[in-house]
Amino acid sequence: LPVVCGQLGKAGYNRYNACVITSTCMCLGSIISGIISNLPFVLSPAASIFIYLSFALRQQGYGELEGNQAVAIAGFCSFALFFRPVLRFLVKLIPQCIQVSTAIGIGLITALAGCLNVNLIVQGNNSIADLGPIDAREFIILLTVLAKHELST
């Protein structure tokens, strides 16, 4: 949530309003999804989408009004995916190898972002990336990830 408000603030949005609206939408979406699916659902905003939106608005010189319009149009398009026939049709258009590689790519990007955040990977001098300094903090993070993996399997 702080990332969303920070990114939208860079694009000219009021940070407080962006925080309140994003929190309200997350809450309502989680409640509606939980009621419909009868499962404990927690929806959260994808920070990458807001980073892209903020960058695109700044690059094109657009403001809050154009950003709101883009989000509303994307919301209506996403709402169409609730209808199973539309969703099945769209899924059939995308080859399975693309679906699988997209999921793997998202996982790899997320892992890279995590490694960069904890300085496990740093910008390299002679290459794109180098292994960062490994000390007790990185060792504890690695043990935590391994323990979580063992508990989930």
GROMACS .gro file of C-alpha atoms in nm:
model
  153
    1LEU     CA    1   0.000   0.000   0.000
    2PRO     CA    2   0.278   0.254   0.071
    3VAL     CA    3   0.431   0.175  -0.271
    4VAL     CA    4   0.099   0.243  -0.444
    5CYS     CA    5   0.050   0.578  -0.268
    6GLY     CA    6   0.411   0.679  -0.331
    7GLN     CA    7   0.394   0.594  -0.701
    8LEU     CA    8   0.062   0.769  -0.753
    9GLY     CA    9   0.195   1.070  -0.563
   10LYS     CA   10   0.475   1.099  -0.819
   11ALA     CA   11   0.210   1.112  -1.093
   12GLY     CA   12   0.029   1.405  -0.930
   13TYR     CA   13  -0.226   1.221  -0.716
   14ASN     CA   14  -0.298   1.327  -0.359
   15ARG     CA   15  -0.124   1.055  -0.153
   16TYR     CA   16  -0.381   1.058   0.126
   17ASN     CA   17  -0.673   1.021  -0.116
   18ALA     CA   18  -0.491   0.746  -0.306
   19CYS     CA   19  -0.431   0.558   0.021
   20VAL     CA   20  -0.794   0.586   0.133
   21ILE     CA   21  -0.938   0.487  -0.205
   22THR     CA   22  -0.695   0.196  -0.253
   23SER     CA   23  -0.765   0.067   0.100
   24THR     CA   24  -1.142   0.095   0.049
   25CYS     CA   25  -1.126  -0.092  -0.284
   26MET     CA   26  -0.907  -0.364  -0.129
   27CYS     CA   27  -1.152  -0.403   0.159
   28LEU     CA   28  -1.465  -0.416  -0.057
   29GLY     CA   29  -1.302  -0.647  -0.310
   30SER     CA   30  -1.186  -0.884  -0.037
   31ILE     CA   31  -1.531  -0.895   0.122
   32ILE     CA   32  -1.713  -0.950  -0.208
   33SER     CA   33  -1.463  -1.217  -0.319
   34GLY     CA   34  -1.490  -1.390   0.018
   35ILE     CA   35  -1.869  -1.393   0.008
   36ILE     CA   36  -1.886  -1.518  -0.352
   37SER     CA   37  -1.619  -1.789  -0.313
   38ASN     CA   38  -1.688  -1.874   0.053
   39LEU     CA   39  -1.311  -1.865   0.107
   40PRO     CA   40  -1.090  -1.629   0.308
   41PHE     CA   41  -0.986  -1.387   0.036
   42VAL     CA   42  -0.744  -1.096   0.070
   43LEU     CA   43  -0.695  -0.880  -0.236
   44SER     CA   44  -0.406  -0.642  -0.259
   45PRO     CA   45  -0.297  -0.402  -0.529
   46ALA     CA   46  -0.020  -0.510  -0.760
   47ALA     CA   47   0.251  -0.250  -0.708
   48SER     CA   48   0.393  -0.318  -1.054
   49ILE     CA   49   0.070  -0.199  -1.217
   50PHE     CA   50   0.078   0.129  -1.026
   51ILE     CA   51   0.447   0.178  -1.105
   52TYR     CA   52   0.366   0.131  -1.474
   53LEU     CA   53   0.064   0.364  -1.453
   54SER     CA   54   0.265   0.633  -1.274
   55PHE     CA   55   0.552   0.610  -1.522
   56ALA     CA   56   0.317   0.618  -1.824
   57LEU     CA   57   0.127   0.920  -1.690
   58ARG     CA   58   0.447   1.114  -1.622
   59GLN     CA   59   0.604   1.019  -1.955
   60GLN     CA   60   0.298   1.128  -2.154
   61GLY     CA   61   0.238   1.440  -1.946
   62TYR     CA   62  -0.104   1.321  -1.830
   63GLY     CA   63  -0.257   1.387  -1.493
   64GLU     CA   64  -0.497   1.241  -1.241
   65LEU     CA   65  -0.803   1.265  -1.470
   66GLU     CA   66  -0.645   1.057  -1.747
   67GLY     CA   67  -0.515   0.810  -1.489
   68ASN     CA   68  -0.862   0.767  -1.342
   69GLN     CA   69  -1.008   0.714  -1.687
   70ALA     CA   70  -0.745   0.449  -1.770
   71VAL     CA   71  -0.813   0.265  -1.443
   72ALA     CA   72  -1.192   0.277  -1.501
   73ILE     CA   73  -1.158   0.136  -1.854
   74ALA     CA   74  -0.923  -0.137  -1.732
   75GLY     CA   75  -1.168  -0.218  -1.451
   76PHE     CA   76  -1.459  -0.258  -1.692
   77CYS     CA   77  -1.245  -0.478  -1.918
   78SER     CA   78  -1.141  -0.690  -1.619
   79PHE     CA   79  -1.503  -0.718  -1.511
   80ALA     CA   80  -1.579  -0.886  -1.844
   81LEU     CA   81  -1.346  -1.168  -1.736
   82PHE     CA   82  -1.598  -1.267  -1.467
   83PHE     CA   83  -1.812  -1.421  -1.738
   84ARG     CA   84  -1.684  -1.775  -1.789
   85PRO     CA   85  -1.750  -1.795  -2.165
   86VAL     CA   86  -1.539  -1.481  -2.224
   87LEU     CA   87  -1.263  -1.609  -1.996
   88ARG     CA   88  -1.257  -1.954  -2.162
   89PHE     CA   89  -1.242  -1.793  -2.505
   90LEU     CA   90  -0.950  -1.567  -2.405
   91VAL     CA   91  -0.760  -1.854  -2.241
   92LYS     CA   92  -0.792  -2.058  -2.563
   93LEU     CA   93  -0.636  -1.771  -2.758
   94ILE     CA   94  -0.316  -1.782  -2.553
   95PRO     CA   95  -0.093  -2.084  -2.623
   96GLN     CA   96  -0.019  -2.296  -2.317
   97CYS     CA   97   0.358  -2.241  -2.351
   98ILE     CA   98   0.299  -1.865  -2.322
   99GLN     CA   99   0.075  -1.911  -2.016
  100VAL     CA  100   0.335  -2.127  -1.841
  101SER     CA  101   0.631  -1.907  -1.936
  102THR     CA  102   0.447  -1.596  -1.815
  103ALA     CA  103   0.388  -1.755  -1.473
  104ILE     CA  104   0.753  -1.861  -1.453
  105GLY     CA  105   0.871  -1.517  -1.564
  106ILE     CA  106   0.663  -1.343  -1.297
  107GLY     CA  107   0.809  -1.577  -1.035
  108LEU     CA  108   1.164  -1.505  -1.153
  109ILE     CA  109   1.108  -1.128  -1.156
  110THR     CA  110   0.963  -1.144  -0.805
  111ALA     CA  111   1.261  -1.351  -0.686
  112LEU     CA  112   1.502  -1.103  -0.847
  113ALA     CA  113   1.327  -0.809  -0.679
  114GLY     CA  114   1.351  -0.985  -0.343
  115CYS     CA  115   1.720  -1.062  -0.393
  116LEU     CA  116   1.786  -0.699  -0.486
  117ASN     CA  117   1.598  -0.574  -0.178
  118VAL     CA  118   1.813  -0.778   0.059
  119ASN     CA  119   2.136  -0.704  -0.136
  120LEU     CA  120   2.185  -1.070  -0.224
  121ILE     CA  121   2.231  -0.950  -0.583
  122VAL     CA  122   2.402  -0.617  -0.658
  123GLN     CA  123   2.490  -0.428  -0.975
  124GLY     CA  124   2.803  -0.581  -1.122
  125ASN     CA  125   3.121  -0.406  -1.232
  126ASN     CA  126   3.194  -0.632  -1.530
  127SER     CA  127   2.849  -0.789  -1.567
  128ILE     CA  128   2.485  -0.695  -1.515
  129ALA     CA  129   2.470  -0.845  -1.166
  130ASP     CA  130   2.705  -0.986  -0.905
  131LEU     CA  131   2.650  -1.176  -0.586
  132GLY     CA  132   2.627  -0.934  -0.296
  133PRO     CA  133   2.800  -0.969   0.037
  134ILE     CA  134   2.666  -1.268   0.229
  135ASP     CA  135   2.655  -1.214   0.603
  136ALA     CA  136   2.433  -1.332   0.887
  137ARG     CA  137   2.129  -1.142   0.758
  138GLU     CA  138   2.132  -1.313   0.417
  139PHE     CA  139   2.197  -1.649   0.582
  140ILE     CA  140   1.891  -1.605   0.808
  141ILE     CA  141   1.679  -1.504   0.508
  142LEU     CA  142   1.795  -1.813   0.319
  143LEU     CA  143   1.714  -2.040   0.615
  144THR     CA  144   1.370  -1.880   0.648
  145VAL     CA  145   1.292  -1.937   0.281
  146LEU     CA  146   1.410  -2.299   0.301
  147ALA     CA  147   1.208  -2.363   0.618
  148LYS     CA  148   0.898  -2.210   0.463
  149HIS     CA  149   0.946  -2.429   0.154
  150GLU     CA  150   0.981  -2.742   0.369
  151LEU     CA  151   0.665  -2.658   0.565
  152SER     CA  152   0.464  -2.605   0.247
  153THR     CA  153   0.563  -2.942   0.093
   0.00000   0.00000   0.00000
